[in-house]
């Protein structure tokens, strides 16, 4: 059994739209599985959840492989390039924003 552990930036793409979700992980393949589990449970961010209801399961696309120390910078650049907050499924403008409770954009 081969276990992949790709560190880098990824996109979630839904068939039927050109909008994307930009994410980062030290293990993209595992993170994708967690996204699918969250979508099926109904606990993803509101934009992803709506896209899942409308378009079904997203496909994973690895955008760039990078070292752990460059993840935030690379994700921030990809969020800007794809305009994935205003025209996509990201809710946070920056990769290093981690808020909880009512301050978390996913809760709105």
GROMACS .gro file of C-alpha atoms in nm:
model
  108
    1UNK     CA    1   0.000   0.000   0.000
    2UNK     CA    2   0.141   0.336  -0.109
    3UNK     CA    3   0.071   0.629   0.121
    4UNK     CA    4   0.108   0.973  -0.030
    5UNK     CA    5   0.193   1.273   0.183
    6UNK     CA    6   0.216   1.572  -0.045
    7UNK     CA    7   0.294   1.902   0.127
    8UNK     CA    8   0.169   2.205  -0.061
    9UNK     CA    9  -0.123   2.399  -0.199
   10UNK     CA   10  -0.431   2.235  -0.346
   11UNK     CA   11  -0.756   2.328  -0.515
   12UNK     CA   12  -1.098   2.178  -0.472
   13UNK     CA   13  -1.283   2.198  -0.804
   14UNK     CA   14  -1.651   2.125  -0.861
   15UNK     CA   15  -1.776   2.009  -1.199
   16UNK     CA   16  -2.019   2.273  -1.324
   17UNK     CA   17  -1.837   2.584  -1.202
   18UNK     CA   18  -1.501   2.750  -1.254
   19UNK     CA   19  -1.485   2.866  -0.891
   20UNK     CA   20  -1.236   2.692  -0.663
   21UNK     CA   21  -1.136   2.649  -0.301
   22UNK     CA   22  -0.767   2.704  -0.224
   23UNK     CA   23  -0.614   2.516   0.068
   24UNK     CA   24  -0.285   2.408   0.217
   25UNK     CA   25  -0.170   2.097   0.398
   26UNK     CA   26   0.139   1.903   0.497
   27UNK     CA   27  -0.057   1.595   0.380
   28UNK     CA   28  -0.290   1.700   0.099
   29UNK     CA   29  -0.429   1.352   0.038
   30UNK     CA   30  -0.537   1.315   0.401
   31UNK     CA   31  -0.677   1.669   0.408
   32UNK     CA   32  -0.889   1.593   0.101
   33UNK     CA   33  -1.040   1.292   0.279
   34UNK     CA   34  -1.122   1.516   0.576
   35UNK     CA   35  -1.288   1.770   0.343
   36UNK     CA   36  -1.511   1.497   0.197
   37UNK     CA   37  -1.605   1.373   0.544
   38UNK     CA   38  -1.694   1.728   0.653
   39UNK     CA   39  -1.901   1.787   0.341
   40UNK     CA   40  -2.096   1.465   0.396
   41UNK     CA   41  -2.157   1.560   0.761
   42UNK     CA   42  -2.265   1.911   0.664
   43UNK     CA   43  -1.989   2.075   0.868
   44UNK     CA   44  -1.777   2.250   0.602
   45UNK     CA   45  -1.768   2.625   0.556
   46UNK     CA   46  -2.094   2.758   0.420
   47UNK     CA   47  -1.957   2.825   0.070
   48UNK     CA   48  -1.815   2.475   0.029
   49UNK     CA   49  -2.129   2.321   0.175
   50UNK     CA   50  -2.351   2.506  -0.073
   51UNK     CA   51  -2.126   2.406  -0.364
   52UNK     CA   52  -2.138   2.042  -0.249
   53UNK     CA   53  -2.519   2.054  -0.245
   54UNK     CA   54  -2.527   2.207  -0.592
   55UNK     CA   55  -2.239   2.033  -0.772
   56UNK     CA   56  -2.155   1.718  -0.574
   57UNK     CA   57  -1.815   1.595  -0.461
   58UNK     CA   58  -1.522   1.817  -0.558
   59UNK     CA   59  -1.212   1.693  -0.736
   60UNK     CA   60  -0.870   1.746  -0.584
   61UNK     CA   61  -0.599   1.921  -0.782
   62UNK     CA   62  -0.250   1.976  -0.642
   63UNK     CA   63  -0.143   2.325  -0.741
   64UNK     CA   64   0.213   2.331  -0.604
   65UNK     CA   65   0.432   2.123  -0.377
   66UNK     CA   66   0.629   2.326  -0.125
   67UNK     CA   67   0.797   2.306   0.211
   68UNK     CA   68   0.604   2.358   0.532
   69UNK     CA   69   0.760   2.700   0.598
   70UNK     CA   70   0.627   2.838   0.267
   71UNK     CA   71   0.268   2.713   0.297
   72UNK     CA   72   0.108   3.037   0.420
   73UNK     CA   73   0.282   3.256   0.161
   74UNK     CA   74   0.199   3.018  -0.122
   75UNK     CA   75  -0.163   2.982  -0.015
   76UNK     CA   76  -0.206   3.359   0.019
   77UNK     CA   77  -0.070   3.404  -0.333
   78UNK     CA   78  -0.303   3.137  -0.472
   79UNK     CA   79  -0.604   3.289  -0.294
   80UNK     CA   80  -0.523   3.619  -0.465
   81UNK     CA   81  -0.458   3.465  -0.808
   82UNK     CA   82  -0.784   3.269  -0.807
   83UNK     CA   83  -0.975   3.545  -0.623
   84UNK     CA   84  -1.120   3.257  -0.424
   85UNK     CA   85  -1.273   3.467  -0.146
   86UNK     CA   86  -1.476   3.702  -0.366
   87UNK     CA   87  -1.519   3.457  -0.654
   88UNK     CA   88  -1.473   3.113  -0.504
   89UNK     CA   89  -1.526   2.901  -0.196
   90UNK     CA   90  -1.270   3.039   0.050
   91UNK     CA   91  -1.403   3.244   0.340
   92UNK     CA   92  -1.079   3.375   0.492
   93UNK     CA   93  -0.873   3.630   0.302
   94UNK     CA   94  -0.542   3.505   0.440
   95UNK     CA   95  -0.400   3.162   0.506
   96UNK     CA   96  -0.285   3.236   0.859
   97UNK     CA   97  -0.626   3.349   0.991
   98UNK     CA   98  -0.758   3.093   1.238
   99UNK     CA   99  -1.052   3.227   1.434
  100UNK     CA  100  -1.303   3.044   1.648
  101UNK     CA  101  -1.664   3.080   1.752
  102UNK     CA  102  -1.859   3.379   1.620
  103UNK     CA  103  -1.538   3.533   1.483
  104UNK     CA  104  -1.495   3.240   1.244
  105UNK     CA  105  -1.630   3.338   0.899
  106UNK     CA  106  -1.757   2.981   0.852
  107UNK     CA  107  -2.011   3.039   1.126
  108UNK     CA  108  -2.180   3.325   0.939
   0.00000   0.00000   0.00000
